[in-house]
Amino acid sequence: MKSLVLIALLVTVSVFSLNILVPAGPTVVSVAALLEEKVSSDVPLKIDFWRTLDQVSAQIAAKSVDIVVLPVSIGTTLYLKNVDLRLAAVTLWSGFYVVTKDIKLSSVEDLNNQEIYTPQGKGQTGDVLIRFLVEKYNLSNASIKYAVQNEIVALMSAGKVKIAVLPEPFVTLALRNASASIAFDLQQIWSQLTGKKPEVPITGVFVRGELLQKTQEILQALDAIKRSIDYAKQNPKEVSQLSAKYLGGTSPEVIEESLRRTLYEYRSAKDQKEDIVFYLNTVKQIEPEAMPTLPDDAFFAF
């Protein structure tokens, strides 16, 4: 009898457990409380990390992952390429800054005739924000360069990069390791140029479309992610310590400082649809190859 109960329990767990992928990077802050069991979930969750977009696409196609945390623009691009993903929520709204070393910028116009490094590829958040700024201010002689974010901080420390667009916690690393300064808050500039709030839909939670039929289990998982983010906001020092072990080499002190300039907040995709579409339309204008069209209504899951 005990064996039957055990088998039934294992079958139940197998059916209802959900696999979550998060980026192998600073976004771990949003799920650290779940990983470290400070927050529980009503549905069993298995959290793992992704390192390349090919890995995400392959695991979605193989149906070995159910929920993925991705940059909003990247998840949208995958959806437009018929990858079975739907946007459930946006969780990161602020964290990009223009950082300078050994140069003083009095105004945005001073970026003209300068090399500006950004750590992300074309069509991603940092690239979109700086190119949007360059276009709006008509900074036709500004030159945008791309490099890995750790490399940018190292080059800045060596005095070889003077201006960079960086996300947190690399902003904090640049301030500490390269004696850099923050010149501009890109969310504030976004607000000035668009009339929107100083918030940008940076990172989202995507659900495998096929699973939308399991509404209750998906909602339970999303609620657990929301509570994990709430826990991080209420306990930044503790969550910084919890996150550090997943971010080899980044100290809890750096993570905690970076959270002061970062806005994590869980907001459902449907509630924020207008602002998300506005941002995606900007991506479409800036980088039409990455965003040739806008997603349809089915893209917004909850």
Short mmCIF file of C-alpha atoms in Angstrom, two decimals:
data_model
loop_
_atom_site.label_atom_id
_atom_site.label_comp_id
_atom_site.label_asym_id
_atom_site.label_seq_id
_atom_site.Cartn_x
_atom_site.Cartn_y
_atom_site.Cartn_z
CA MET A 1 0.00 0.00 0.00
CA LYS A 2 2.85 2.36 0.93
CA SER A 3 4.47 1.61 -2.42
CA LEU A 4 1.30 2.56 -4.27
CA VAL A 5 1.06 5.84 -2.36
CA LEU A 6 4.71 6.59 -3.12
CA ILE A 7 4.23 5.82 -6.82
CA ALA A 8 1.12 8.00 -6.93
CA LEU A 9 3.03 10.84 -5.27
CA LEU A 10 5.94 10.54 -7.71
CA VAL A 11 3.56 10.55 -10.67
CA THR A 12 1.86 13.67 -9.29
CA VAL A 13 5.18 15.47 -8.87
CA SER A 14 6.29 14.39 -12.36
CA VAL A 15 3.11 15.68 -13.98
CA PHE A 16 2.98 19.04 -12.22
CA SER A 17 6.61 20.01 -11.74
CA LEU A 18 7.78 22.86 -13.97
CA ASN A 19 11.26 23.56 -15.31
CA ILE A 20 12.48 27.17 -15.25
CA LEU A 21 15.51 28.61 -17.06
CA VAL A 22 17.10 31.88 -15.94
CA PRO A 23 20.14 33.63 -17.45
CA ALA A 24 23.50 32.68 -15.96
CA GLY A 25 24.02 36.23 -14.70
CA PRO A 26 22.74 39.00 -12.44
CA THR A 27 19.07 38.14 -13.02
CA VAL A 28 19.58 35.32 -10.55
CA VAL A 29 18.70 37.96 -7.93
CA SER A 30 15.05 37.62 -8.95
CA VAL A 31 14.94 33.88 -8.20
CA ALA A 32 17.55 33.63 -5.43
CA ALA A 33 14.88 33.37 -2.73
CA LEU A 34 13.30 30.44 -4.60
CA LEU A 35 16.65 28.75 -5.21
CA GLU A 36 17.53 29.04 -1.53
CA GLU A 37 14.01 28.05 -0.36
CA LYS A 38 13.31 31.37 1.35
CA VAL A 39 10.14 31.40 -0.74
CA SER A 40 8.11 28.27 -1.44
CA SER A 41 6.04 27.35 -4.47
CA ASP A 42 2.68 25.57 -4.57
CA VAL A 43 3.86 23.73 -7.66
CA PRO A 44 7.27 21.97 -7.70
CA LEU A 45 9.86 23.99 -9.61
CA LYS A 46 13.27 23.04 -10.99
CA ILE A 47 15.43 26.08 -11.73
CA ASP A 48 18.41 25.87 -14.07
CA PHE A 49 20.52 28.38 -16.02
CA TRP A 50 20.82 29.18 -19.72
CA ARG A 51 23.99 30.54 -21.34
CA THR A 52 23.13 30.83 -25.03
CA LEU A 53 19.96 31.56 -26.98
CA ASP A 54 20.54 28.38 -28.98
CA GLN A 55 20.21 26.49 -25.69
CA VAL A 56 16.89 28.24 -24.97
CA SER A 57 15.49 27.51 -28.43
CA ALA A 58 16.63 23.87 -28.29
CA GLN A 59 15.10 23.26 -24.87
CA ILE A 60 11.83 24.94 -25.85
CA ALA A 61 11.69 22.79 -29.00
CA ALA A 62 12.45 19.68 -26.93
CA LYS A 63 9.79 20.73 -24.39
CA SER A 64 12.36 20.27 -21.62
CA VAL A 65 11.75 23.75 -20.22
CA ASP A 66 8.45 25.41 -19.34
CA ILE A 67 9.26 28.95 -18.18
CA VAL A 68 12.20 31.11 -19.33
CA VAL A 69 13.52 34.44 -18.08
CA LEU A 70 14.81 36.45 -21.06
CA PRO A 71 15.40 40.02 -22.22
CA VAL A 72 11.99 41.18 -23.47
CA SER A 73 13.32 42.07 -26.93
CA ILE A 74 15.04 38.68 -27.30
CA GLY A 75 11.97 36.71 -26.20
CA THR A 76 9.86 38.71 -28.64
CA THR A 77 12.28 37.99 -31.47
CA LEU A 78 12.10 34.27 -30.70
CA TYR A 79 8.28 34.44 -30.71
CA LEU A 80 8.37 36.15 -34.10
CA LYS A 81 10.53 33.25 -35.31
CA ASN A 82 7.76 30.86 -34.24
CA VAL A 83 9.46 29.67 -31.05
CA ASP A 84 6.60 28.58 -28.75
CA LEU A 85 6.93 31.34 -26.11
CA ARG A 86 4.43 33.78 -24.60
CA LEU A 87 5.20 36.77 -22.38
CA ALA A 88 3.69 36.38 -18.91
CA ALA A 89 5.29 39.29 -17.05
CA VAL A 90 8.03 41.88 -17.02
CA THR A 91 10.28 41.77 -13.96
CA LEU A 92 13.16 44.23 -14.55
CA TRP A 93 12.47 47.91 -15.33
CA SER A 94 15.66 49.81 -14.61
CA GLY A 95 19.41 49.22 -14.47
CA PHE A 96 21.17 50.81 -17.47
CA TYR A 97 23.51 53.81 -17.14
CA VAL A 98 26.09 55.73 -19.15
CA VAL A 99 29.35 55.43 -17.22
CA THR A 100 32.47 57.51 -17.84
CA LYS A 101 36.15 57.31 -16.95
CA ASP A 102 38.57 60.26 -17.19
CA ILE A 103 36.09 62.39 -19.13
CA LYS A 104 33.39 64.79 -17.99
CA LEU A 105 30.13 65.03 -19.90
CA SER A 106 28.14 68.19 -19.25
CA SER A 107 25.26 67.23 -21.51
CA VAL A 108 24.04 64.42 -23.74
CA GLU A 109 25.34 66.38 -26.75
CA ASP A 110 28.88 65.81 -25.42
CA LEU A 111 28.52 62.16 -26.52
CA ASN A 112 28.97 63.29 -30.12
CA ASN A 113 32.43 62.52 -31.56
CA GLN A 114 32.95 59.93 -28.82
CA GLU A 115 33.32 56.12 -28.78
CA ILE A 116 30.57 54.57 -26.66
CA TYR A 117 30.92 50.94 -25.65
CA THR A 118 27.89 48.76 -24.98
CA PRO A 119 28.07 45.14 -23.84
CA GLN A 120 25.10 43.75 -25.68
CA GLY A 121 24.41 42.90 -29.29
CA LYS A 122 22.28 44.89 -31.70
CA GLY A 123 18.61 44.97 -30.76
CA GLN A 124 19.20 44.29 -27.08
CA THR A 125 18.31 46.74 -24.33
CA GLY A 126 21.59 48.66 -23.89
CA ASP A 127 22.10 48.92 -27.64
CA VAL A 128 18.52 50.10 -28.23
CA LEU A 129 18.66 52.73 -25.49
CA ILE A 130 21.94 54.29 -26.60
CA ARG A 131 21.06 54.22 -30.31
CA PHE A 132 17.65 55.74 -29.52
CA LEU A 133 19.44 58.53 -27.64
CA VAL A 134 21.95 59.04 -30.46
CA GLU A 135 19.14 59.26 -33.02
CA LYS A 136 16.96 61.64 -30.99
CA TYR A 137 19.87 64.00 -30.22
CA ASN A 138 21.22 63.69 -33.78
CA LEU A 139 24.65 62.62 -32.53
CA SER A 140 25.73 61.57 -36.02
CA ASN A 141 29.43 61.33 -35.13
CA ALA A 142 29.03 59.14 -32.06
CA SER A 143 30.61 55.71 -32.59
CA ILE A 144 29.07 52.67 -30.87
CA LYS A 145 31.36 49.74 -30.09
CA TYR A 146 30.46 46.30 -28.74
CA ALA A 147 32.34 44.16 -26.22
CA VAL A 148 31.65 41.75 -23.39
CA GLN A 149 30.59 43.65 -20.28
CA ASN A 150 33.38 42.25 -18.06
CA GLU A 151 35.85 43.23 -20.78
CA ILE A 152 34.45 46.78 -20.89
CA VAL A 153 34.99 47.17 -17.14
CA ALA A 154 38.54 45.82 -17.51
CA LEU A 155 39.27 48.16 -20.45
CA MET A 156 37.84 51.04 -18.47
CA SER A 157 40.10 50.14 -15.53
CA ALA A 158 43.07 50.20 -17.92
CA GLY A 159 42.07 53.62 -19.23
CA LYS A 160 41.28 52.24 -22.71
CA VAL A 161 37.52 52.91 -22.61
CA LYS A 162 36.16 56.28 -21.52
CA ILE A 163 32.42 55.94 -22.09
CA ALA A 164 30.21 52.88 -21.78
CA VAL A 165 26.59 51.86 -21.47
CA LEU A 166 26.47 49.27 -18.74
CA PRO A 167 23.77 47.38 -16.84
CA GLU A 168 23.98 46.76 -13.14
CA PRO A 169 25.91 45.22 -11.38
CA PHE A 170 28.62 46.12 -13.94
CA VAL A 171 27.94 49.80 -13.28
CA THR A 172 28.87 49.23 -9.64
CA LEU A 173 31.94 47.22 -10.68
CA ALA A 174 33.05 50.07 -12.95
CA LEU A 175 32.55 52.61 -10.14
CA ARG A 176 34.57 50.49 -7.73
CA ASN A 177 37.23 48.90 -9.96
CA ALA A 178 37.77 51.64 -12.54
CA SER A 179 36.97 54.71 -10.42
CA ALA A 180 34.32 55.51 -13.05
CA SER A 181 31.35 57.85 -12.67
CA ILE A 182 27.71 57.69 -13.69
CA ALA A 183 27.03 60.36 -16.32
CA PHE A 184 23.42 59.57 -17.26
CA ASP A 185 20.56 57.41 -16.10
CA LEU A 186 19.25 55.96 -19.37
CA GLN A 187 15.81 55.34 -17.90
CA GLN A 188 15.51 59.05 -17.09
CA ILE A 189 16.57 59.98 -20.63
CA TRP A 190 14.06 57.46 -22.00
CA SER A 191 11.39 59.23 -19.94
CA GLN A 192 12.43 62.68 -21.16
CA LEU A 193 12.38 61.60 -24.80
CA THR A 194 9.15 59.59 -24.72
CA GLY A 195 7.00 61.13 -21.99
CA LYS A 196 6.85 57.68 -20.38
CA LYS A 197 7.84 56.74 -16.83
CA PRO A 198 11.60 56.28 -16.27
CA GLU A 199 11.14 52.55 -16.69
CA VAL A 200 11.98 50.23 -19.58
CA PRO A 201 10.66 46.65 -19.97
CA ILE A 202 14.09 45.01 -19.81
CA THR A 203 13.56 41.42 -18.67
CA GLY A 204 10.50 39.23 -18.91
CA VAL A 205 9.14 35.86 -17.82
CA PHE A 206 8.12 33.75 -20.81
CA VAL A 207 5.94 30.64 -20.73
CA ARG A 208 5.93 27.81 -23.23
CA GLY A 209 2.72 28.42 -25.15
CA GLU A 210 1.59 24.82 -25.08
CA LEU A 211 1.44 24.98 -21.29
CA LEU A 212 -1.10 27.80 -21.13
CA GLN A 213 -3.74 25.09 -20.84
CA LYS A 214 -2.32 24.28 -17.41
CA THR A 215 -3.35 27.68 -16.16
CA GLN A 216 -3.47 26.89 -12.45
CA GLU A 217 0.04 25.39 -12.32
CA ILE A 218 1.51 28.19 -14.43
CA LEU A 219 -0.13 30.83 -12.25
CA GLN A 220 1.26 29.12 -9.15
CA ALA A 221 4.77 29.19 -10.63
CA LEU A 222 4.43 32.83 -11.67
CA ASP A 223 3.17 33.72 -8.19
CA ALA A 224 6.25 32.05 -6.69
CA ILE A 225 8.52 34.12 -8.97
CA LYS A 226 6.63 37.27 -7.97
CA ARG A 227 7.06 36.49 -4.27
CA SER A 228 10.76 35.76 -4.83
CA ILE A 229 11.18 39.23 -6.36
CA ASP A 230 9.20 40.80 -3.51
CA TYR A 231 11.48 38.99 -1.04
CA ALA A 232 14.56 40.39 -2.82
CA LYS A 233 13.17 43.93 -2.63
CA GLN A 234 12.41 43.58 1.07
CA ASN A 235 15.68 41.82 1.97
CA PRO A 236 18.37 43.21 -0.37
CA LYS A 237 21.31 42.46 1.94
CA GLU A 238 20.31 38.83 2.49
CA VAL A 239 19.44 38.21 -1.17
CA SER A 240 22.75 39.77 -2.25
CA GLN A 241 24.53 37.21 -0.12
CA LEU A 242 22.33 34.41 -1.47
CA SER A 243 22.92 35.51 -5.08
CA ALA A 244 26.69 35.87 -4.80
CA LYS A 245 27.33 32.13 -4.87
CA TYR A 246 25.67 31.95 -8.32
CA LEU A 247 27.68 34.93 -9.63
CA GLY A 248 31.25 33.72 -9.26
CA GLY A 249 33.51 36.60 -8.39
CA THR A 250 30.83 39.22 -7.73
CA SER A 251 30.77 40.13 -4.05
CA PRO A 252 27.56 40.50 -2.01
CA GLU A 253 28.52 44.14 -1.37
CA VAL A 254 28.61 44.90 -5.12
CA ILE A 255 25.26 43.17 -5.67
CA GLU A 256 23.64 45.01 -2.77
CA GLU A 257 24.90 48.38 -4.01
CA SER A 258 23.73 47.58 -7.54
CA LEU A 259 20.21 46.86 -6.30
CA ARG A 260 19.89 50.51 -5.22
CA ARG A 261 20.03 51.48 -8.91
CA THR A 262 17.93 48.58 -10.16
CA LEU A 263 14.16 48.23 -10.29
CA TYR A 264 12.91 44.66 -10.04
CA GLU A 265 9.12 44.53 -9.98
CA TYR A 266 6.78 41.81 -11.20
CA ARG A 267 4.06 43.22 -13.50
CA SER A 268 1.81 41.12 -15.70
CA ALA A 269 2.31 41.46 -19.45
CA LYS A 270 -1.31 42.32 -20.19
CA ASP A 271 -1.34 45.08 -17.55
CA GLN A 272 1.81 46.61 -19.09
CA LYS A 273 0.98 45.88 -22.71
CA GLU A 274 0.89 49.54 -23.83
CA ASP A 275 4.38 50.31 -22.47
CA ILE A 276 5.80 47.00 -23.73
CA VAL A 277 4.47 47.58 -27.25
CA PHE A 278 5.81 51.14 -27.17
CA TYR A 279 9.27 49.84 -26.30
CA LEU A 280 9.12 47.02 -28.88
CA ASN A 281 8.10 49.53 -31.53
CA THR A 282 11.24 51.50 -30.64
CA VAL A 283 13.30 48.33 -31.05
CA LYS A 284 11.62 47.80 -34.43
CA GLN A 285 12.59 51.30 -35.56
CA ILE A 286 16.16 51.08 -34.24
CA GLU A 287 16.92 47.51 -35.31
CA PRO A 288 14.34 46.24 -37.84
CA GLU A 289 16.39 43.11 -38.55
CA ALA A 290 15.95 42.00 -34.95
CA MET A 291 12.32 43.17 -34.72
CA PRO A 292 10.82 43.17 -38.23
CA THR A 293 7.27 43.41 -36.92
CA LEU A 294 5.38 43.65 -33.64
CA PRO A 295 3.92 40.58 -31.90
CA ASP A 296 0.19 39.92 -32.04
CA ASP A 297 -2.16 39.80 -29.05
CA ALA A 298 -1.53 36.08 -28.47
CA PHE A 299 2.00 37.01 -27.37
CA PHE A 300 0.67 38.48 -24.12
CA ALA A 301 -0.22 35.46 -21.97
CA PHE A 302 -1.36 36.93 -18.65
#
